Amino acid sequence: LCPTVSKGIFDTWHCTKYELNGTDVRTFLNADLQIVCGGNDNPEEYAMIKTIAVFFLLLWPIGMPLVFFLVLFPNRKALRQGRRTRMVQATAFLHKEYNVTFYWWEIVALAQRLVLTGYVLVIPVENEIWRFFFGLLTAFGYLSLIQFVQPYKNKVLNILAIAAQFSLVCIFLGGAFIKLFSGDGVDSANTNDDNVLAIVGIMVAFNFSVLVMFVTL
């Protein structure tokens, strides 16, 4: 629920840029295009929406990982000693799949999902390429980390997690190339569409083959 609900909150910063009359550029809220995010003016309606969203941002995308930390960290000794206290059993859904050394890994995994599905949207739409950059950096960093740490008790889960994360990195690379080839020129529109479709086809086939390879291994 945390990434799903958080995405609804982060959609407050998910704006779409439009050019009006060739020179006037404005951004509109993607969830409701009647609301202007920015441009020549900064309407009070959107400012109020952002104020409410910041409150819920502190309550959920920031608050939930903090709650996970506050219920796991005080029980670290019991977890490492293998004692089954009431709190350990109550929080088993957060740590039972991981080695006791990495009882806190669910917080790291959740943080990555929140960054990829939400926090990147806080970057203004005018600097959209930076969203791809930080998303790719986060996905690649988590891939390197999970390969080194391998936090799951089950070896198969470690292999599956690495495969899924590798596919995620490839998807972000594909998204960056799609952004590169999706130009605004009329003359090159057909060529760009063909390039985009080719990239999508290649990425789908490549990710499928990667998953098949990992399952086979």
PDB file of C-alpha atoms in Angstrom:
ATOM      1  CA  LEU A   1       0.000   0.000   0.000  1.00  0.00           C
ATOM      2  CA  CYS A   2       2.814   2.431   0.735  1.00  0.00           C
ATOM      3  CA  PRO A   3       4.106   2.945  -2.851  1.00  0.00           C
ATOM      4  CA  THR A   4       0.567   2.879  -4.288  1.00  0.00           C
ATOM      5  CA  VAL A   5      -0.853   5.483  -1.923  1.00  0.00           C
ATOM      6  CA  SER A   6       2.342   7.525  -2.125  1.00  0.00           C
ATOM      7  CA  LYS A   7       2.075   7.657  -5.918  1.00  0.00           C
ATOM      8  CA  GLY A   8      -1.286   9.385  -5.548  1.00  0.00           C
ATOM      9  CA  ILE A   9       0.396  11.981  -3.330  1.00  0.00           C
ATOM     10  CA  PHE A  10       3.373  12.442  -5.648  1.00  0.00           C
ATOM     11  CA  ASP A  11       1.018  12.922  -8.620  1.00  0.00           C
ATOM     12  CA  THR A  12       0.649  16.470  -7.268  1.00  0.00           C
ATOM     13  CA  TRP A  13       4.021  17.215  -8.872  1.00  0.00           C
ATOM     14  CA  HIS A  14       3.302  15.224 -12.044  1.00  0.00           C
ATOM     15  CA  CYS A  15       2.676  18.049 -14.495  1.00  0.00           C
ATOM     16  CA  THR A  16       2.623  18.074 -18.297  1.00  0.00           C
ATOM     17  CA  LYS A  17       4.246  20.830 -20.335  1.00  0.00           C
ATOM     18  CA  TYR A  18       2.391  22.451 -23.241  1.00  0.00           C
ATOM     19  CA  GLU A  19       3.410  25.190 -25.644  1.00  0.00           C
ATOM     20  CA  LEU A  20       0.698  27.763 -26.268  1.00  0.00           C
ATOM     21  CA  ASN A  21       0.946  30.005 -29.340  1.00  0.00           C
ATOM     22  CA  GLY A  22       4.467  28.766 -29.989  1.00  0.00           C
ATOM     23  CA  THR A  23       6.106  30.877 -27.265  1.00  0.00           C
ATOM     24  CA  ASP A  24       3.940  30.704 -24.152  1.00  0.00           C
ATOM     25  CA  VAL A  25       4.857  27.575 -22.166  1.00  0.00           C
ATOM     26  CA  ARG A  26       2.669  26.375 -19.334  1.00  0.00           C
ATOM     27  CA  THR A  27       2.480  23.215 -17.273  1.00  0.00           C
ATOM     28  CA  PHE A  28      -0.769  21.550 -16.260  1.00  0.00           C
ATOM     29  CA  LEU A  29      -1.510  18.952 -13.616  1.00  0.00           C
ATOM     30  CA  ASN A  30      -1.548  15.585 -15.340  1.00  0.00           C
ATOM     31  CA  ALA A  31      -4.382  14.255 -13.155  1.00  0.00           C
ATOM     32  CA  ASP A  32      -6.562  17.290 -13.930  1.00  0.00           C
ATOM     33  CA  LEU A  33      -5.533  19.411 -16.909  1.00  0.00           C
ATOM     34  CA  GLN A  34      -7.806  22.251 -15.777  1.00  0.00           C
ATOM     35  CA  ILE A  35      -5.310  23.038 -13.004  1.00  0.00           C
ATOM     36  CA  VAL A  36      -2.267  25.099 -14.031  1.00  0.00           C
ATOM     37  CA  CYS A  37       0.991  24.063 -12.344  1.00  0.00           C
ATOM     38  CA  GLY A  38       3.117  26.899 -13.617  1.00  0.00           C
ATOM     39  CA  GLY A  39       3.993  29.151 -16.512  1.00  0.00           C
ATOM     40  CA  ASN A  40       3.264  32.832 -16.680  1.00  0.00           C
ATOM     41  CA  ASP A  41       1.554  32.688 -13.306  1.00  0.00           C
ATOM     42  CA  ASN A  42       1.400  30.439 -10.262  1.00  0.00           C
ATOM     43  CA  PRO A  43      -2.271  30.037  -9.364  1.00  0.00           C
ATOM     44  CA  GLU A  44      -3.379  29.854  -5.739  1.00  0.00           C
ATOM     45  CA  GLU A  45      -5.376  26.683  -6.402  1.00  0.00           C
ATOM     46  CA  TYR A  46      -2.264  24.664  -7.239  1.00  0.00           C
ATOM     47  CA  ALA A  47      -0.349  26.213  -4.326  1.00  0.00           C
ATOM     48  CA  MET A  48      -3.081  25.010  -1.957  1.00  0.00           C
ATOM     49  CA  ILE A  49      -2.970  21.515  -3.494  1.00  0.00           C
ATOM     50  CA  LYS A  50       0.805  21.398  -2.978  1.00  0.00           C
ATOM     51  CA  THR A  51       0.435  22.485   0.651  1.00  0.00           C
ATOM     52  CA  ILE A  52      -1.982  19.631   1.321  1.00  0.00           C
ATOM     53  CA  ALA A  53       0.260  17.207  -0.568  1.00  0.00           C
ATOM     54  CA  VAL A  54       3.302  18.180   1.531  1.00  0.00           C
ATOM     55  CA  PHE A  55       1.341  17.334   4.690  1.00  0.00           C
ATOM     56  CA  PHE A  56       0.445  13.886   3.358  1.00  0.00           C
ATOM     57  CA  LEU A  57       4.034  13.507   2.098  1.00  0.00           C
ATOM     58  CA  LEU A  58       5.265  13.780   5.674  1.00  0.00           C
ATOM     59  CA  LEU A  59       2.483  11.482   6.882  1.00  0.00           C
ATOM     60  CA  TRP A  60       2.890   8.595   4.407  1.00  0.00           C
ATOM     61  CA  PRO A  61       5.941   8.366   2.052  1.00  0.00           C
ATOM     62  CA  ILE A  62       8.224   9.708   4.801  1.00  0.00           C
ATOM     63  CA  GLY A  63       6.223   8.539   7.815  1.00  0.00           C
ATOM     64  CA  MET A  64       5.780   4.875   6.863  1.00  0.00           C
ATOM     65  CA  PRO A  65       9.502   4.027   6.406  1.00  0.00           C
ATOM     66  CA  LEU A  66      10.129   5.895   9.653  1.00  0.00           C
ATOM     67  CA  VAL A  67       7.500   3.753  11.410  1.00  0.00           C
ATOM     68  CA  PHE A  68       9.156   0.610  10.011  1.00  0.00           C
ATOM     69  CA  PHE A  69      12.477   1.786  11.430  1.00  0.00           C
ATOM     70  CA  LEU A  70      10.969   2.606  14.837  1.00  0.00           C
ATOM     71  CA  VAL A  71       9.447  -0.874  15.210  1.00  0.00           C
ATOM     72  CA  LEU A  72      12.497  -2.763  13.908  1.00  0.00           C
ATOM     73  CA  PHE A  73      15.473  -0.956  15.435  1.00  0.00           C
ATOM     74  CA  PRO A  74      14.461  -1.339  19.124  1.00  0.00           C
ATOM     75  CA  ASN A  75      14.089  -5.109  18.540  1.00  0.00           C
ATOM     76  CA  ARG A  76      17.430  -5.611  16.790  1.00  0.00           C
ATOM     77  CA  LYS A  77      18.935  -7.622  19.676  1.00  0.00           C
ATOM     78  CA  ALA A  78      15.971  -9.990  19.859  1.00  0.00           C
ATOM     79  CA  LEU A  79      16.076 -10.456  16.086  1.00  0.00           C
ATOM     80  CA  ARG A  80      19.800 -11.213  16.034  1.00  0.00           C
ATOM     81  CA  GLN A  81      19.492 -13.605  18.966  1.00  0.00           C
ATOM     82  CA  GLY A  82      16.566 -15.422  17.355  1.00  0.00           C
ATOM     83  CA  ARG A  83      14.180 -14.747  20.244  1.00  0.00           C
ATOM     84  CA  ARG A  84      10.477 -14.822  19.396  1.00  0.00           C
ATOM     85  CA  THR A  85       9.113 -11.899  21.382  1.00  0.00           C
ATOM     86  CA  ARG A  86       5.646 -10.506  20.796  1.00  0.00           C
ATOM     87  CA  MET A  87       7.041  -7.551  18.862  1.00  0.00           C
ATOM     88  CA  VAL A  88       9.280  -9.789  16.753  1.00  0.00           C
ATOM     89  CA  GLN A  89       6.287 -11.926  15.801  1.00  0.00           C
ATOM     90  CA  ALA A  90       4.101  -8.887  15.145  1.00  0.00           C
ATOM     91  CA  THR A  91       6.675  -7.389  12.760  1.00  0.00           C
ATOM     92  CA  ALA A  92       7.580 -10.685  11.067  1.00  0.00           C
ATOM     93  CA  PHE A  93       6.154  -9.485   7.742  1.00  0.00           C
ATOM     94  CA  LEU A  94       8.977  -6.921   7.635  1.00  0.00           C
ATOM     95  CA  HIS A  95      11.937  -9.194   8.377  1.00  0.00           C
ATOM     96  CA  LYS A  96      11.082 -12.903   8.100  1.00  0.00           C
ATOM     97  CA  GLU A  97      12.351 -13.219   4.487  1.00  0.00           C
ATOM     98  CA  TYR A  98      15.739 -11.652   5.276  1.00  0.00           C
ATOM     99  CA  ASN A  99      18.877 -12.810   7.043  1.00  0.00           C
ATOM    100  CA  VAL A 100      18.966 -11.534  10.620  1.00  0.00           C
ATOM    101  CA  THR A 101      21.947  -9.321   9.795  1.00  0.00           C
ATOM    102  CA  PHE A 102      19.798  -7.459   7.265  1.00  0.00           C
ATOM    103  CA  TYR A 103      16.531  -7.324   9.222  1.00  0.00           C
ATOM    104  CA  TRP A 104      16.204  -3.692   8.101  1.00  0.00           C
ATOM    105  CA  TRP A 105      16.369  -4.418   4.355  1.00  0.00           C
ATOM    106  CA  GLU A 106      12.633  -3.891   3.794  1.00  0.00           C
ATOM    107  CA  ILE A 107      13.168  -0.196   4.562  1.00  0.00           C
ATOM    108  CA  VAL A 108      15.835   0.010   1.832  1.00  0.00           C
ATOM    109  CA  ALA A 109      13.622  -1.813  -0.676  1.00  0.00           C
ATOM    110  CA  LEU A 110      10.684   0.439   0.172  1.00  0.00           C
ATOM    111  CA  ALA A 111      12.857   3.547  -0.149  1.00  0.00           C
ATOM    112  CA  GLN A 112      13.882   2.496  -3.657  1.00  0.00           C
ATOM    113  CA  ARG A 113      10.270   1.927  -4.713  1.00  0.00           C
ATOM    114  CA  LEU A 114       9.261   5.314  -3.307  1.00  0.00           C
ATOM    115  CA  VAL A 115      12.103   7.065  -5.150  1.00  0.00           C
ATOM    116  CA  LEU A 116      11.280   5.394  -8.483  1.00  0.00           C
ATOM    117  CA  THR A 117       7.492   5.850  -8.252  1.00  0.00           C
ATOM    118  CA  GLY A 118       7.302   9.190  -6.502  1.00  0.00           C
ATOM    119  CA  TYR A 119      10.267  11.255  -5.389  1.00  0.00           C
ATOM    120  CA  VAL A 120      11.580  11.675  -8.944  1.00  0.00           C
ATOM    121  CA  LEU A 121       8.326  13.517  -9.772  1.00  0.00           C
ATOM    122  CA  VAL A 122       9.282  16.295  -7.357  1.00  0.00           C
ATOM    123  CA  ILE A 123      11.918  17.292  -9.929  1.00  0.00           C
ATOM    124  CA  PRO A 124      10.228  19.959 -12.118  1.00  0.00           C
ATOM    125  CA  VAL A 125       8.920  18.817 -15.497  1.00  0.00           C
ATOM    126  CA  GLU A 126      11.205  21.382 -17.152  1.00  0.00           C
ATOM    127  CA  ASN A 127      14.142  19.229 -15.987  1.00  0.00           C
ATOM    128  CA  GLU A 128      12.501  15.928 -16.919  1.00  0.00           C
ATOM    129  CA  ILE A 129      15.756  14.351 -18.082  1.00  0.00           C
ATOM    130  CA  TRP A 130      17.009  14.548 -14.481  1.00  0.00           C
ATOM    131  CA  ARG A 131      14.139  12.268 -13.465  1.00  0.00           C
ATOM    132  CA  PHE A 132      15.574   9.567 -15.719  1.00  0.00           C
ATOM    133  CA  PHE A 133      19.063  10.242 -14.408  1.00  0.00           C
ATOM    134  CA  PHE A 134      18.201   9.927 -10.715  1.00  0.00           C
ATOM    135  CA  GLY A 135      15.856   7.009 -11.378  1.00  0.00           C
ATOM    136  CA  LEU A 136      18.563   5.134 -13.265  1.00  0.00           C
ATOM    137  CA  LEU A 137      21.136   6.016 -10.606  1.00  0.00           C
ATOM    138  CA  THR A 138      18.842   4.680  -7.860  1.00  0.00           C
ATOM    139  CA  ALA A 139      18.015   1.480  -9.751  1.00  0.00           C
ATOM    140  CA  PHE A 140      21.672   0.812 -10.617  1.00  0.00           C
ATOM    141  CA  GLY A 141      22.810   1.568  -7.060  1.00  0.00           C
ATOM    142  CA  TYR A 142      20.238  -0.842  -5.613  1.00  0.00           C
ATOM    143  CA  LEU A 143      21.280  -3.502  -8.143  1.00  0.00           C
ATOM    144  CA  SER A 144      24.926  -3.206  -7.066  1.00  0.00           C
ATOM    145  CA  LEU A 145      23.924  -3.276  -3.412  1.00  0.00           C
ATOM    146  CA  ILE A 146      21.661  -6.323  -3.646  1.00  0.00           C
ATOM    147  CA  GLN A 147      24.299  -8.252  -5.633  1.00  0.00           C
ATOM    148  CA  PHE A 148      26.845  -7.583  -2.905  1.00  0.00           C
ATOM    149  CA  VAL A 149      24.586  -8.034   0.143  1.00  0.00           C
ATOM    150  CA  GLN A 150      22.141 -10.760  -1.025  1.00  0.00           C
ATOM    151  CA  PRO A 151      19.873 -10.140   1.998  1.00  0.00           C
ATOM    152  CA  TYR A 152      17.306 -12.916   1.475  1.00  0.00           C
ATOM    153  CA  LYS A 153      17.499 -16.206   3.355  1.00  0.00           C
ATOM    154  CA  ASN A 154      16.418 -18.096   0.259  1.00  0.00           C
ATOM    155  CA  LYS A 155      19.090 -18.221  -2.445  1.00  0.00           C
ATOM    156  CA  VAL A 156      16.425 -18.411  -5.161  1.00  0.00           C
ATOM    157  CA  LEU A 157      14.872 -15.159  -3.932  1.00  0.00           C
ATOM    158  CA  ASN A 158      18.276 -13.459  -4.122  1.00  0.00           C
ATOM    159  CA  ILE A 159      18.690 -14.592  -7.734  1.00  0.00           C
ATOM    160  CA  LEU A 160      15.147 -13.508  -8.628  1.00  0.00           C
ATOM    161  CA  ALA A 161      15.617 -10.111  -6.947  1.00  0.00           C
ATOM    162  CA  ILE A 162      18.853  -9.513  -8.885  1.00  0.00           C
ATOM    163  CA  ALA A 163      17.162 -10.504 -12.158  1.00  0.00           C
ATOM    164  CA  ALA A 164      14.168  -8.230 -11.516  1.00  0.00           C
ATOM    165  CA  GLN A 165      16.424  -5.320 -10.569  1.00  0.00           C
ATOM    166  CA  PHE A 166      18.592  -5.840 -13.652  1.00  0.00           C
ATOM    167  CA  SER A 167      15.445  -5.728 -15.799  1.00  0.00           C
ATOM    168  CA  LEU A 168      14.423  -2.519 -14.035  1.00  0.00           C
ATOM    169  CA  VAL A 169      17.760  -0.908 -14.878  1.00  0.00           C
ATOM    170  CA  CYS A 170      17.301  -1.944 -18.522  1.00  0.00           C
ATOM    171  CA  ILE A 171      13.800  -0.451 -18.543  1.00  0.00           C
ATOM    172  CA  PHE A 172      15.166   2.876 -17.326  1.00  0.00           C
ATOM    173  CA  LEU A 173      17.846   2.781 -20.013  1.00  0.00           C
ATOM    174  CA  GLY A 174      15.131   2.089 -22.586  1.00  0.00           C
ATOM    175  CA  GLY A 175      13.090   4.991 -21.220  1.00  0.00           C
ATOM    176  CA  ALA A 176      16.090   7.301 -21.576  1.00  0.00           C
ATOM    177  CA  PHE A 177      16.550   6.255 -25.215  1.00  0.00           C
ATOM    178  CA  ILE A 178      12.824   6.715 -25.895  1.00  0.00           C
ATOM    179  CA  LYS A 179      13.090  10.239 -24.476  1.00  0.00           C
ATOM    180  CA  LEU A 180      16.125  10.834 -26.682  1.00  0.00           C
ATOM    181  CA  PHE A 181      14.399   9.715 -29.886  1.00  0.00           C
ATOM    182  CA  SER A 182      10.963  11.249 -29.224  1.00  0.00           C
ATOM    183  CA  GLY A 183      11.718  14.591 -30.833  1.00  0.00           C
ATOM    184  CA  ASP A 184       9.230  17.346 -31.515  1.00  0.00           C
ATOM    185  CA  GLY A 185      10.094  17.904 -35.176  1.00  0.00           C
ATOM    186  CA  VAL A 186       7.299  17.283 -37.681  1.00  0.00           C
ATOM    187  CA  ASP A 187       9.614  16.019 -40.405  1.00  0.00           C
ATOM    188  CA  SER A 188      11.177  13.417 -38.169  1.00  0.00           C
ATOM    189  CA  ALA A 189       7.953  12.371 -36.425  1.00  0.00           C
ATOM    190  CA  ASN A 190       7.563   9.093 -38.332  1.00  0.00           C
ATOM    191  CA  THR A 191      11.233   8.208 -37.889  1.00  0.00           C
ATOM    192  CA  ASN A 192      11.060   8.944 -34.167  1.00  0.00           C
ATOM    193  CA  ASP A 193       7.938   6.804 -33.794  1.00  0.00           C
ATOM    194  CA  ASP A 194       9.691   3.932 -35.537  1.00  0.00           C
ATOM    195  CA  ASN A 195      12.719   4.319 -33.266  1.00  0.00           C
ATOM    196  CA  VAL A 196      10.542   4.364 -30.168  1.00  0.00           C
ATOM    197  CA  LEU A 197       8.654   1.224 -31.259  1.00  0.00           C
ATOM    198  CA  ALA A 198      11.947  -0.503 -32.041  1.00  0.00           C
ATOM    199  CA  ILE A 199      13.339   0.356 -28.596  1.00  0.00           C
ATOM    200  CA  VAL A 200      10.169  -0.884 -26.874  1.00  0.00           C
ATOM    201  CA  GLY A 201      10.280  -4.142 -28.832  1.00  0.00           C
ATOM    202  CA  ILE A 202      13.959  -4.683 -28.067  1.00  0.00           C
ATOM    203  CA  MET A 203      13.481  -3.950 -24.356  1.00  0.00           C
ATOM    204  CA  VAL A 204      10.505  -6.312 -24.039  1.00  0.00           C
ATOM    205  CA  ALA A 205      12.375  -9.132 -25.807  1.00  0.00           C
ATOM    206  CA  PHE A 206      15.584  -8.488 -23.864  1.00  0.00           C
ATOM    207  CA  ASN A 207      13.911  -8.383 -20.436  1.00  0.00           C
ATOM    208  CA  PHE A 208      11.931 -11.522 -21.201  1.00  0.00           C
ATOM    209  CA  SER A 209      15.102 -13.339 -22.273  1.00  0.00           C
ATOM    210  CA  VAL A 210      16.903 -12.163 -19.112  1.00  0.00           C
ATOM    211  CA  LEU A 211      14.149 -13.515 -16.871  1.00  0.00           C
ATOM    212  CA  VAL A 212      14.081 -16.804 -18.790  1.00  0.00           C
ATOM    213  CA  MET A 213      17.857 -17.076 -18.428  1.00  0.00           C
ATOM    214  CA  PHE A 214      17.741 -16.490 -14.664  1.00  0.00           C
ATOM    215  CA  VAL A 215      14.907 -18.999 -14.209  1.00  0.00           C
ATOM    216  CA  THR A 216      16.830 -21.543 -16.288  1.00  0.00           C
ATOM    217  CA  LEU A 217      20.005 -21.016 -14.247  1.00  0.00           C
TER     218      LEU A 217
END
